[in-house]
Every structure is written in C-alpha cells, then in structure tokens.
C-alpha cells in the first residue's frame, strides 16, 4: 500500500511571522484521519520570518528532529545547548522527562525554512538529550543516507525508538531503492522538488504512507529532496 496525500490537503496556519503546513494533526488543526503514522506523530513544514521565532516553551516524552532546508535556525535549551542549525544539519532533541527550548531565526534579512519532526519514544521519562550532525549534499546525492537511527549507526543521530530516517537528493536520472523489513511501516515526505515513488509522482510537501511494500524505488524528476521514515509495526505505537 502506498497512500499519497497531496501537499495542499495538509493543515495550514499562517501567523504572519510563521507559515506552517501540518502533515498530521497539530495545534488548532485536527483531522482524525491524520493523527500520525505509527510512531511518527508530527511533520511541520515551517517558514519563519527574519528576526522571529518560537519563544521558550516545554516538551516531554518526544523525539524531536529538526531538518533545515534554507536559512539558519538558532536553538537554545534548558540543557545548556545553544547552537545554529543550517542546511545539511540534522538536530535531535530528546524531550524525555522535560525540557525547555526556543527556536529563532537570527537573520534580519532571510527567512528560515525547516521541517520539525516528532517521533514517539519507546520509553517515557528518559533523561533529556541533544545531538546534531552535518550530512553533506554529496552523501545524499542519488542515494538514501541514514541520518537518524536507534543505534547511531553510520554517524547518524540517535533516536530513542526503533525508527530510522533517511535523506536523499534526486535529480532526473538519479534513483535509489529501499527494501522495508516485513511488517514495518514507511513514510515518504518530499521536502523539495519532485520525485517518483514506485512510479507515482510526488511534489514538494506531498507525503506517502507505506505498508506491505517489498521494494521502494525513488526516482528523481527535478530538484527532489526526500525524507524516508522506516518505522516499527503499528502495534508498537
């Protein structure tokens, strides 16, 4: 099963300083048919205006991944971390037993465009944690580069869940294959450009729920940038 949801069917909230599209129910956007997919709970496609951002706020019991597509995101948290997240960076914050943080666009001229992803952890109440890694465009060009995993393999950031995230860049003539293990779920989010997934065309903002597929083939059309999620079976959520 590959079930495609077009970008224009997502939830949308424009607050002026923040233009956000929600792949799954979030904040004031509620859709009982789109509450998440397995342990994947949130994909917010956010654009933050120059000099603006999210003030200090709290989270608990969630694996939060930030993936910057353009611009710079400034992160500060109650664990003492203060970092800049830029394109090619992947940041993971484990909220665990509780953490406060803020996210801000430090530029006075350029917006920041990023994806914020929430994944349910396998265990509640763990100690909060933080990690950030950079993955070059060359590592993702024409292939699926593992950027998050349960064990940090291949230099990926570590998730406290039996889930992995792969990132890939695909232009015309470039392709990659992925073979999900039996019983696992998948989700493909097109961050930018256009690709084909098993022959079906997807554009920026489109998503695809995946189940019971023996082989996934991703082919580039133009400027394609994708995130592929390999998720545990639904009964593990």
PDB file of C-alpha atoms in Angstrom:
ATOM      1  CA  UNK A   1       0.000   0.000   0.000  1.00  0.00           C
ATOM      2  CA  UNK A   2       1.199   3.461  -0.956  1.00  0.00           C
ATOM      3  CA  UNK A   3      -1.295   6.158   0.038  1.00  0.00           C
ATOM      4  CA  UNK A   4      -0.347   9.619  -1.220  1.00  0.00           C
ATOM      5  CA  UNK A   5      -1.553  12.786   0.458  1.00  0.00           C
ATOM      6  CA  UNK A   6      -1.052  15.931  -1.673  1.00  0.00           C
ATOM      7  CA  UNK A   7       0.601  18.950  -0.090  1.00  0.00           C
ATOM      8  CA  UNK A   8      -2.485  21.140  -0.480  1.00  0.00           C
ATOM      9  CA  UNK A   9      -4.532  18.781   1.709  1.00  0.00           C
ATOM     10  CA  UNK A  10      -2.317  19.380   4.739  1.00  0.00           C
ATOM     11  CA  UNK A  11      -3.320  21.580   7.620  1.00  0.00           C
ATOM     12  CA  UNK A  12      -2.189  25.190   7.267  1.00  0.00           C
ATOM     13  CA  UNK A  13      -1.674  28.055   9.697  1.00  0.00           C
ATOM     14  CA  UNK A  14      -0.256  31.445   8.739  1.00  0.00           C
ATOM     15  CA  UNK A  15       0.548  33.622  11.744  1.00  0.00           C
ATOM     16  CA  UNK A  16       2.407  36.240   9.735  1.00  0.00           C
ATOM     17  CA  UNK A  17       5.790  35.558  11.299  1.00  0.00           C
ATOM     18  CA  UNK A  18       5.214  31.790  10.895  1.00  0.00           C
ATOM     19  CA  UNK A  19       3.781  29.999   7.868  1.00  0.00           C
ATOM     20  CA  UNK A  20       3.296  26.341   8.777  1.00  0.00           C
ATOM     21  CA  UNK A  21       1.894  23.298   6.990  1.00  0.00           C
ATOM     22  CA  UNK A  22       0.984  20.235   9.078  1.00  0.00           C
ATOM     23  CA  UNK A  23       1.149  16.714   7.628  1.00  0.00           C
ATOM     24  CA  UNK A  24      -0.607  15.444  10.763  1.00  0.00           C
ATOM     25  CA  UNK A  25      -2.977  16.943  13.340  1.00  0.00           C
ATOM     26  CA  UNK A  26      -1.236  19.688  15.282  1.00  0.00           C
ATOM     27  CA  UNK A  27      -2.298  22.640  17.472  1.00  0.00           C
ATOM     28  CA  UNK A  28      -5.577  24.046  16.074  1.00  0.00           C
ATOM     29  CA  UNK A  29      -5.518  21.701  13.084  1.00  0.00           C
ATOM     30  CA  UNK A  30      -7.378  18.496  13.925  1.00  0.00           C
ATOM     31  CA  UNK A  31      -8.093  15.682  11.489  1.00  0.00           C
ATOM     32  CA  UNK A  32      -8.900  12.266  12.994  1.00  0.00           C
ATOM     33  CA  UNK A  33      -7.789  10.620   9.723  1.00  0.00           C
ATOM     34  CA  UNK A  34      -4.316  12.128  10.056  1.00  0.00           C
ATOM     35  CA  UNK A  35      -3.161  11.769  13.651  1.00  0.00           C
ATOM     36  CA  UNK A  36       0.206  10.317  12.704  1.00  0.00           C
ATOM     37  CA  UNK A  37       1.557   7.174  11.130  1.00  0.00           C
ATOM     38  CA  UNK A  38       2.863   4.563  13.528  1.00  0.00           C
ATOM     39  CA  UNK A  39       5.279   6.271  15.913  1.00  0.00           C
ATOM     40  CA  UNK A  40       5.619   9.250  13.552  1.00  0.00           C
ATOM     41  CA  UNK A  41       3.483  11.960  15.115  1.00  0.00           C
ATOM     42  CA  UNK A  42       4.370  15.335  13.514  1.00  0.00           C
ATOM     43  CA  UNK A  43       5.880  16.722  10.325  1.00  0.00           C
ATOM     44  CA  UNK A  44       5.563  20.501  10.339  1.00  0.00           C
ATOM     45  CA  UNK A  45       6.824  22.353   7.270  1.00  0.00           C
ATOM     46  CA  UNK A  46       7.712  25.738   8.803  1.00  0.00           C
ATOM     47  CA  UNK A  47       8.848  29.070   7.382  1.00  0.00           C
ATOM     48  CA  UNK A  48       9.858  31.638   9.990  1.00  0.00           C
ATOM     49  CA  UNK A  49      10.233  35.316   9.097  1.00  0.00           C
ATOM     50  CA  UNK A  50      13.537  37.157   9.684  1.00  0.00           C
ATOM     51  CA  UNK A  51      14.151  38.077  13.306  1.00  0.00           C
ATOM     52  CA  UNK A  52      11.228  35.987  14.569  1.00  0.00           C
ATOM     53  CA  UNK A  53      10.835  32.611  16.260  1.00  0.00           C
ATOM     54  CA  UNK A  54       9.337  30.372  18.892  1.00  0.00           C
ATOM     55  CA  UNK A  55       9.800  31.665  22.437  1.00  0.00           C
ATOM     56  CA  UNK A  56      10.836  29.377  25.273  1.00  0.00           C
ATOM     57  CA  UNK A  57       8.375  26.512  25.678  1.00  0.00           C
ATOM     58  CA  UNK A  58       8.375  22.998  27.066  1.00  0.00           C
ATOM     59  CA  UNK A  59       8.176  19.418  25.742  1.00  0.00           C
ATOM     60  CA  UNK A  60       8.023  15.975  27.330  1.00  0.00           C
ATOM     61  CA  UNK A  61       8.399  12.406  26.075  1.00  0.00           C
ATOM     62  CA  UNK A  62       9.055  13.125  22.410  1.00  0.00           C
ATOM     63  CA  UNK A  63      11.963  12.684  19.995  1.00  0.00           C
ATOM     64  CA  UNK A  64      12.131  15.997  18.115  1.00  0.00           C
ATOM     65  CA  UNK A  65      14.142  16.222  14.895  1.00  0.00           C
ATOM     66  CA  UNK A  66      14.811  19.499  13.055  1.00  0.00           C
ATOM     67  CA  UNK A  67      15.884  19.435   9.395  1.00  0.00           C
ATOM     68  CA  UNK A  68      16.762  22.830   7.903  1.00  0.00           C
ATOM     69  CA  UNK A  69      16.160  23.346   4.182  1.00  0.00           C
ATOM     70  CA  UNK A  70      17.151  27.014   3.843  1.00  0.00           C
ATOM     71  CA  UNK A  71      18.388  29.731   6.185  1.00  0.00           C
ATOM     72  CA  UNK A  72      19.566  29.355   9.775  1.00  0.00           C
ATOM     73  CA  UNK A  73      17.731  28.249  12.919  1.00  0.00           C
ATOM     74  CA  UNK A  74      19.073  29.238  16.332  1.00  0.00           C
ATOM     75  CA  UNK A  75      18.389  26.731  19.134  1.00  0.00           C
ATOM     76  CA  UNK A  76      18.663  27.241  22.909  1.00  0.00           C
ATOM     77  CA  UNK A  77      17.512  24.842  25.613  1.00  0.00           C
ATOM     78  CA  UNK A  78      17.473  24.209  29.360  1.00  0.00           C
ATOM     79  CA  UNK A  79      20.247  21.617  28.971  1.00  0.00           C
ATOM     80  CA  UNK A  80      22.645  24.457  28.173  1.00  0.00           C
ATOM     81  CA  UNK A  81      22.801  23.942  24.418  1.00  0.00           C
ATOM     82  CA  UNK A  82      22.989  26.965  22.145  1.00  0.00           C
ATOM     83  CA  UNK A  83      23.558  26.091  18.502  1.00  0.00           C
ATOM     84  CA  UNK A  84      22.924  27.215  14.936  1.00  0.00           C
ATOM     85  CA  UNK A  85      21.227  24.683  12.655  1.00  0.00           C
ATOM     86  CA  UNK A  86      21.807  25.156   8.932  1.00  0.00           C
ATOM     87  CA  UNK A  87      21.082  23.240   5.716  1.00  0.00           C
ATOM     88  CA  UNK A  88      22.590  19.751   5.794  1.00  0.00           C
ATOM     89  CA  UNK A  89      22.356  19.701   9.613  1.00  0.00           C
ATOM     90  CA  UNK A  90      20.124  17.243  11.457  1.00  0.00           C
ATOM     91  CA  UNK A  91      19.311  18.026  15.088  1.00  0.00           C
ATOM     92  CA  UNK A  92      17.741  15.587  17.559  1.00  0.00           C
ATOM     93  CA  UNK A  93      16.394  16.691  20.913  1.00  0.00           C
ATOM     94  CA  UNK A  94      15.001  14.074  23.287  1.00  0.00           C
ATOM     95  CA  UNK A  95      12.471  15.856  25.483  1.00  0.00           C
ATOM     96  CA  UNK A  96      12.217  12.906  27.858  1.00  0.00           C
ATOM     97  CA  UNK A  97      11.299  13.873  31.425  1.00  0.00           C
ATOM     98  CA  UNK A  98      11.026  17.520  30.385  1.00  0.00           C
ATOM     99  CA  UNK A  99      12.981  20.230  28.565  1.00  0.00           C
ATOM    100  CA  UNK A 100      12.512  23.904  27.744  1.00  0.00           C
ATOM    101  CA  UNK A 101      13.778  25.321  24.465  1.00  0.00           C
ATOM    102  CA  UNK A 102      13.421  28.142  21.950  1.00  0.00           C
ATOM    103  CA  UNK A 103      13.919  28.352  18.195  1.00  0.00           C
ATOM    104  CA  UNK A 104      14.691  31.645  16.493  1.00  0.00           C
ATOM    105  CA  UNK A 105      15.621  32.975  13.075  1.00  0.00           C
ATOM    106  CA  UNK A 106      18.732  35.084  13.758  1.00  0.00           C
ATOM    107  CA  UNK A 107      18.807  36.606  10.260  1.00  0.00           C
ATOM    108  CA  UNK A 108      17.353  40.074   9.779  1.00  0.00           C
ATOM    109  CA  UNK A 109      17.006  39.504   6.028  1.00  0.00           C
ATOM    110  CA  UNK A 110      16.339  35.854   5.171  1.00  0.00           C
ATOM    111  CA  UNK A 111      13.526  33.531   6.282  1.00  0.00           C
ATOM    112  CA  UNK A 112      14.352  30.071   7.603  1.00  0.00           C
ATOM    113  CA  UNK A 113      12.608  27.026   6.131  1.00  0.00           C
ATOM    114  CA  UNK A 114      12.763  23.834   8.157  1.00  0.00           C
ATOM    115  CA  UNK A 115      10.939  20.627   8.978  1.00  0.00           C
ATOM    116  CA  UNK A 116      10.122  19.811  12.578  1.00  0.00           C
ATOM    117  CA  UNK A 117       9.503  16.111  13.139  1.00  0.00           C
ATOM    118  CA  UNK A 118       8.154  14.426  16.261  1.00  0.00           C
ATOM    119  CA  UNK A 119       8.519  10.698  16.928  1.00  0.00           C
ATOM    120  CA  UNK A 120       7.090   8.895  19.965  1.00  0.00           C
ATOM    121  CA  UNK A 121       9.920   7.419  22.069  1.00  0.00           C
ATOM    122  CA  UNK A 122       9.986   3.764  23.049  1.00  0.00           C
ATOM    123  CA  UNK A 123      10.258   4.705  26.733  1.00  0.00           C
ATOM    124  CA  UNK A 124       8.808   7.581  28.711  1.00  0.00           C
ATOM    125  CA  UNK A 125      10.650   9.667  31.292  1.00  0.00           C
ATOM    126  CA  UNK A 126      14.181   9.262  29.937  1.00  0.00           C
ATOM    127  CA  UNK A 127      16.823  11.907  30.602  1.00  0.00           C
ATOM    128  CA  UNK A 128      16.636  14.760  28.082  1.00  0.00           C
ATOM    129  CA  UNK A 129      19.329  14.741  25.416  1.00  0.00           C
ATOM    130  CA  UNK A 130      20.656  16.657  22.419  1.00  0.00           C
ATOM    131  CA  UNK A 131      22.630  15.782  19.298  1.00  0.00           C
ATOM    132  CA  UNK A 132      23.461  17.486  15.999  1.00  0.00           C
ATOM    133  CA  UNK A 133      25.222  16.149  12.901  1.00  0.00           C
ATOM    134  CA  UNK A 134      26.027  17.503   9.453  1.00  0.00           C
ATOM    135  CA  UNK A 135      25.483  15.443   6.308  1.00  0.00           C
ATOM    136  CA  UNK A 136      26.930  16.802   3.071  1.00  0.00           C
ATOM    137  CA  UNK A 137      24.944  17.025  -0.145  1.00  0.00           C
ATOM    138  CA  UNK A 138      27.385  14.540  -1.691  1.00  0.00           C
ATOM    139  CA  UNK A 139      26.442  11.931   0.933  1.00  0.00           C
ATOM    140  CA  UNK A 140      22.776  12.214  -0.069  1.00  0.00           C
ATOM    141  CA  UNK A 141      23.129  12.671  -3.818  1.00  0.00           C
ATOM    142  CA  UNK A 142      21.342   9.864  -5.691  1.00  0.00           C
ATOM    143  CA  UNK A 143      21.071   7.708  -2.568  1.00  0.00           C
ATOM    144  CA  UNK A 144      19.324   7.360   0.767  1.00  0.00           C
ATOM    145  CA  UNK A 145      21.663   8.458   3.550  1.00  0.00           C
ATOM    146  CA  UNK A 146      20.754   7.278   7.045  1.00  0.00           C
ATOM    147  CA  UNK A 147      20.597  10.436   9.195  1.00  0.00           C
ATOM    148  CA  UNK A 148      18.809   9.066  12.307  1.00  0.00           C
ATOM    149  CA  UNK A 149      18.619   5.578  13.787  1.00  0.00           C
ATOM    150  CA  UNK A 150      18.147   3.690  17.078  1.00  0.00           C
ATOM    151  CA  UNK A 151      21.875   2.979  17.434  1.00  0.00           C
ATOM    152  CA  UNK A 152      23.545   5.946  15.755  1.00  0.00           C
ATOM    153  CA  UNK A 153      24.942   3.764  13.001  1.00  0.00           C
ATOM    154  CA  UNK A 154      26.807   5.345  10.069  1.00  0.00           C
ATOM    155  CA  UNK A 155      27.252   8.551  12.070  1.00  0.00           C
ATOM    156  CA  UNK A 156      23.526   9.244  12.283  1.00  0.00           C
ATOM    157  CA  UNK A 157      21.871  10.937  15.239  1.00  0.00           C
ATOM    158  CA  UNK A 158      20.385   8.529  17.785  1.00  0.00           C
ATOM    159  CA  UNK A 159      16.639   8.108  18.269  1.00  0.00           C
ATOM    160  CA  UNK A 160      15.143   6.512  21.386  1.00  0.00           C
ATOM    161  CA  UNK A 161      12.828   4.456  19.188  1.00  0.00           C
ATOM    162  CA  UNK A 162      13.160   1.585  16.698  1.00  0.00           C
ATOM    163  CA  UNK A 163      12.908   4.017  13.796  1.00  0.00           C
ATOM    164  CA  UNK A 164      15.273   5.377  11.174  1.00  0.00           C
ATOM    165  CA  UNK A 165      15.228   8.435   8.916  1.00  0.00           C
ATOM    166  CA  UNK A 166      16.942   8.535   5.523  1.00  0.00           C
ATOM    167  CA  UNK A 167      17.565  11.684   3.462  1.00  0.00           C
ATOM    168  CA  UNK A 168      18.169  11.764  -0.282  1.00  0.00           C
ATOM    169  CA  UNK A 169      18.697  14.221  -3.132  1.00  0.00           C
ATOM    170  CA  UNK A 170      17.436  13.155  -6.552  1.00  0.00           C
ATOM    171  CA  UNK A 171      17.609  14.918  -9.896  1.00  0.00           C
ATOM    172  CA  UNK A 172      16.497  13.408 -13.197  1.00  0.00           C
ATOM    173  CA  UNK A 173      18.352  10.158 -13.873  1.00  0.00           C
ATOM    174  CA  UNK A 174      19.126   9.544 -10.194  1.00  0.00           C
ATOM    175  CA  UNK A 175      17.372   6.824  -8.200  1.00  0.00           C
ATOM    176  CA  UNK A 176      17.630   4.617  -5.125  1.00  0.00           C
ATOM    177  CA  UNK A 177      15.912   1.528  -3.787  1.00  0.00           C
ATOM    178  CA  UNK A 178      14.874   0.566  -0.271  1.00  0.00           C
ATOM    179  CA  UNK A 179      13.582  -2.802   0.913  1.00  0.00           C
ATOM    180  CA  UNK A 180      11.468  -2.487   4.087  1.00  0.00           C
ATOM    181  CA  UNK A 181      11.538  -5.373   6.519  1.00  0.00           C
ATOM    182  CA  UNK A 182       8.306  -7.350   6.599  1.00  0.00           C
ATOM    183  CA  UNK A 183       5.652  -5.805   8.831  1.00  0.00           C
ATOM    184  CA  UNK A 184       7.301  -2.400   9.169  1.00  0.00           C
ATOM    185  CA  UNK A 185       5.732   0.885   8.130  1.00  0.00           C
ATOM    186  CA  UNK A 186       7.209   3.577   5.925  1.00  0.00           C
ATOM    187  CA  UNK A 187       6.545   7.227   5.226  1.00  0.00           C
ATOM    188  CA  UNK A 188       7.995   9.400   2.474  1.00  0.00           C
ATOM    189  CA  UNK A 189       7.966  13.187   2.751  1.00  0.00           C
ATOM    190  CA  UNK A 190       9.025  15.272  -0.239  1.00  0.00           C
ATOM    191  CA  UNK A 191      10.795  18.300   1.181  1.00  0.00           C
ATOM    192  CA  UNK A 192      11.628  19.980  -2.129  1.00  0.00           C
ATOM    193  CA  UNK A 193      11.271  19.361  -5.860  1.00  0.00           C
ATOM    194  CA  UNK A 194       9.630  16.332  -7.448  1.00  0.00           C
ATOM    195  CA  UNK A 195      10.264  12.577  -7.409  1.00  0.00           C
ATOM    196  CA  UNK A 196       8.571   9.322  -8.342  1.00  0.00           C
ATOM    197  CA  UNK A 197       7.847   6.672  -5.727  1.00  0.00           C
ATOM    198  CA  UNK A 198       7.226   3.293  -7.354  1.00  0.00           C
ATOM    199  CA  UNK A 199       6.133   5.164 -10.473  1.00  0.00           C
ATOM    200  CA  UNK A 200       3.835   7.645  -8.730  1.00  0.00           C
ATOM    201  CA  UNK A 201       4.762  11.328  -8.957  1.00  0.00           C
ATOM    202  CA  UNK A 202       5.097  13.393  -5.786  1.00  0.00           C
ATOM    203  CA  UNK A 203       5.875  17.087  -5.403  1.00  0.00           C
ATOM    204  CA  UNK A 204       7.156  19.288  -2.577  1.00  0.00           C
ATOM    205  CA  UNK A 205       5.014  18.873   0.533  1.00  0.00           C
ATOM    206  CA  UNK A 206       3.416  15.623  -0.611  1.00  0.00           C
ATOM    207  CA  UNK A 207       3.572  12.626   1.712  1.00  0.00           C
ATOM    208  CA  UNK A 208       3.054   8.892   1.265  1.00  0.00           C
ATOM    209  CA  UNK A 209       2.033   6.323   3.846  1.00  0.00           C
ATOM    210  CA  UNK A 210       3.653   2.991   3.062  1.00  0.00           C
ATOM    211  CA  UNK A 211       2.797  -0.519   4.257  1.00  0.00           C
ATOM    212  CA  UNK A 212       3.337  -4.058   2.936  1.00  0.00           C
ATOM    213  CA  UNK A 213       5.646  -2.975   0.105  1.00  0.00           C
ATOM    214  CA  UNK A 214       8.552  -5.303  -0.676  1.00  0.00           C
ATOM    215  CA  UNK A 215      10.533  -2.698  -2.626  1.00  0.00           C
ATOM    216  CA  UNK A 216      10.503   1.092  -2.784  1.00  0.00           C
ATOM    217  CA  UNK A 217      12.062   2.848  -5.768  1.00  0.00           C
ATOM    218  CA  UNK A 218      12.634   6.607  -5.622  1.00  0.00           C
ATOM    219  CA  UNK A 219      13.453   8.332  -8.910  1.00  0.00           C
ATOM    220  CA  UNK A 220      14.348  11.978  -9.328  1.00  0.00           C
ATOM    221  CA  UNK A 221      12.411  14.328 -11.584  1.00  0.00           C
ATOM    222  CA  UNK A 222      13.768  17.751 -10.693  1.00  0.00           C
ATOM    223  CA  UNK A 223      15.447  19.036  -7.530  1.00  0.00           C
ATOM    224  CA  UNK A 224      13.995  16.263  -5.383  1.00  0.00           C
ATOM    225  CA  UNK A 225      14.839  16.179  -1.672  1.00  0.00           C
ATOM    226  CA  UNK A 226      13.130  13.494   0.390  1.00  0.00           C
ATOM    227  CA  UNK A 227      12.971  12.072   3.879  1.00  0.00           C
ATOM    228  CA  UNK A 228      12.112   8.381   4.147  1.00  0.00           C
ATOM    229  CA  UNK A 229      10.995   7.045   7.530  1.00  0.00           C
ATOM    230  CA  UNK A 230      11.427   3.374   8.424  1.00  0.00           C
ATOM    231  CA  UNK A 231       9.037   2.750  11.316  1.00  0.00           C
ATOM    232  CA  UNK A 232       8.167  -0.151  13.627  1.00  0.00           C
ATOM    233  CA  UNK A 233       4.881  -2.031  13.135  1.00  0.00           C
ATOM    234  CA  UNK A 234       1.737  -0.177  14.119  1.00  0.00           C
ATOM    235  CA  UNK A 235       1.197  -2.342  17.198  1.00  0.00           C
ATOM    236  CA  UNK A 236       4.426  -0.901  18.659  1.00  0.00           C
ATOM    237  CA  UNK A 237       3.000   2.638  18.922  1.00  0.00           C
TER     238      UNK A 237
END
